[in-house]
mmCIF file of C-alpha atoms in Angstrom:
data_model
loop_
_atom_site.group_PDB
_atom_site.id
_atom_site.type_symbol
_atom_site.label_atom_id
_atom_site.label_comp_id
_atom_site.label_asym_id
_atom_site.label_seq_id
_atom_site.Cartn_x
_atom_site.Cartn_y
_atom_site.Cartn_z
ATOM 1 C CA UNK A 1 51.297 55.776 -105.635
ATOM 2 C CA UNK A 2 53.303 58.816 -104.732
ATOM 3 C CA UNK A 3 52.072 61.141 -101.980
ATOM 4 C CA UNK A 4 52.469 64.914 -101.829
ATOM 5 C CA UNK A 5 51.271 67.113 -99.002
ATOM 6 C CA UNK A 6 49.714 70.562 -99.349
ATOM 7 C CA UNK A 7 51.184 71.653 -95.987
ATOM 8 C CA UNK A 8 54.194 70.578 -93.961
ATOM 9 C CA UNK A 9 51.920 69.853 -90.977
ATOM 10 C CA UNK A 10 50.150 67.111 -92.969
ATOM 11 C CA UNK A 11 53.472 65.432 -93.814
ATOM 12 C CA UNK A 12 54.644 65.615 -90.191
ATOM 13 C CA UNK A 13 51.359 64.045 -89.041
ATOM 14 C CA UNK A 14 51.864 61.200 -91.535
ATOM 15 C CA UNK A 15 55.428 60.585 -90.397
ATOM 16 C CA UNK A 16 54.610 60.911 -86.677
ATOM 17 C CA UNK A 17 51.421 59.227 -85.450
ATOM 18 C CA UNK A 18 51.603 61.054 -82.111
ATOM 19 C CA UNK A 19 51.359 64.370 -83.954
ATOM 20 C CA UNK A 20 48.340 63.153 -85.940
ATOM 21 C CA UNK A 21 46.631 62.049 -82.717
ATOM 22 C CA UNK A 22 47.414 65.411 -81.113
ATOM 23 C CA UNK A 23 45.872 67.264 -84.061
ATOM 24 C CA UNK A 24 42.752 65.188 -84.704
ATOM 25 C CA UNK A 25 42.231 62.797 -81.789
ATOM 26 C CA UNK A 26 42.974 59.106 -81.330
ATOM 27 C CA UNK A 27 40.617 57.606 -83.920
ATOM 28 C CA UNK A 28 41.172 60.089 -86.749
ATOM 29 C CA UNK A 29 44.911 60.342 -86.071
ATOM 30 C CA UNK A 30 45.491 56.587 -86.302
ATOM 31 C CA UNK A 31 43.247 56.164 -89.350
ATOM 32 C CA UNK A 32 45.006 59.046 -91.160
ATOM 33 C CA UNK A 33 48.321 57.188 -91.226
ATOM 34 C CA UNK A 34 46.729 53.833 -92.043
ATOM 35 C CA UNK A 35 44.788 55.249 -94.997
ATOM 36 C CA UNK A 36 47.783 57.065 -96.433
ATOM 37 C CA UNK A 37 49.858 53.878 -96.218
ATOM 38 C CA UNK A 38 47.127 52.027 -98.136
ATOM 39 C CA UNK A 39 47.044 54.773 -100.774
ATOM 40 C CA UNK A 40 50.832 54.751 -101.080
ATOM 41 C CA UNK A 41 50.833 50.977 -101.658
ATOM 42 C CA UNK A 42 48.124 51.131 -104.353
ATOM 43 C CA UNK A 43 49.265 50.717 -107.947
ATOM 44 C CA UNK A 44 46.660 53.123 -109.328
ATOM 45 C CA UNK A 45 43.907 55.415 -108.095
ATOM 46 C CA UNK A 46 40.976 53.340 -109.397
ATOM 47 C CA UNK A 47 41.985 50.403 -107.166
ATOM 48 C CA UNK A 48 41.103 52.502 -104.108
ATOM 49 C CA UNK A 49 37.433 52.615 -105.125
ATOM 50 C CA UNK A 50 37.271 48.848 -104.562
ATOM 51 C CA UNK A 51 38.260 49.203 -100.887
ATOM 52 C CA UNK A 52 34.823 49.733 -99.342
ATOM 53 C CA UNK A 53 36.231 50.583 -95.907
ATOM 54 C CA UNK A 54 37.807 53.721 -97.399
ATOM 55 C CA UNK A 55 34.442 55.204 -98.402
ATOM 56 C CA UNK A 56 36.249 57.187 -101.092
ATOM 57 C CA UNK A 57 33.971 59.580 -102.966
ATOM 58 C CA UNK A 58 34.301 62.593 -105.289
ATOM 59 C CA UNK A 59 33.341 66.035 -104.022
ATOM 60 C CA UNK A 60 31.146 68.571 -105.810
ATOM 61 C CA UNK A 61 30.608 72.311 -106.011
ATOM 62 C CA UNK A 62 33.603 74.410 -105.006
ATOM 63 C CA UNK A 63 35.500 71.184 -104.213
ATOM 64 C CA UNK A 64 34.988 69.594 -107.644
ATOM 65 C CA UNK A 65 38.096 67.647 -108.624
ATOM 66 C CA UNK A 66 38.799 66.653 -105.030
ATOM 67 C CA UNK A 67 37.941 63.455 -103.165
ATOM 68 C CA UNK A 68 37.092 62.669 -99.558
ATOM 69 C CA UNK A 69 37.650 59.693 -97.285
ATOM 70 C CA UNK A 70 35.915 59.480 -93.913
ATOM 71 C CA UNK A 71 38.336 59.161 -90.998
ATOM 72 C CA UNK A 72 36.081 58.951 -87.925
ATOM 73 C CA UNK A 73 32.943 60.768 -86.906
ATOM 74 C CA UNK A 74 32.865 64.016 -88.850
ATOM 75 C CA UNK A 75 36.610 64.056 -89.631
ATOM 76 C CA UNK A 76 37.470 63.542 -93.289
ATOM 77 C CA UNK A 77 40.590 63.493 -95.421
ATOM 78 C CA UNK A 78 40.505 65.658 -98.567
ATOM 79 C CA UNK A 79 42.655 64.547 -101.528
ATOM 80 C CA UNK A 80 43.247 65.431 -105.145
ATOM 81 C CA UNK A 81 44.997 63.418 -107.857
ATOM 82 C CA UNK A 82 47.325 64.626 -110.583
ATOM 83 C CA UNK A 83 49.315 62.333 -112.888
ATOM 84 C CA UNK A 84 49.117 59.344 -110.514
ATOM 85 C CA UNK A 85 50.270 61.522 -107.591
ATOM 86 C CA UNK A 86 47.888 61.834 -104.646
ATOM 87 C CA UNK A 87 47.950 65.266 -103.031
ATOM 88 C CA UNK A 88 46.854 65.382 -99.400
ATOM 89 C CA UNK A 89 44.954 68.683 -99.271
ATOM 90 C CA UNK A 90 43.637 68.785 -95.704
ATOM 91 C CA UNK A 91 41.937 67.041 -92.816
ATOM 92 C CA UNK A 92 38.708 68.776 -91.911
ATOM 93 C CA UNK A 93 35.568 68.417 -89.845
ATOM 94 C CA UNK A 94 32.747 67.757 -92.296
ATOM 95 C CA UNK A 95 29.911 70.307 -91.947
ATOM 96 C CA UNK A 96 31.846 72.095 -89.199
ATOM 97 C CA UNK A 97 34.513 73.914 -91.229
#
């Protein structure tokens, strides 16, 4: 699948693991890149639901239409999908925004 990034900082963190680790810590920084590589290799979005380790789930309320994947601890990756393109919206601390 194709990846797009809401902000330049998210793309830089994907391309440079050291930057991701600097932004979100060792565990979340490493997992960020690994998850995005898995998403990029997937043929279609529905396949990602079968990867239990991703813990992919839809969001509700004011985030309806977006999806979350747990990185580590309270860190989570927020995504949206449009025409088989995954848009990386943000990395956030769940319940601590």
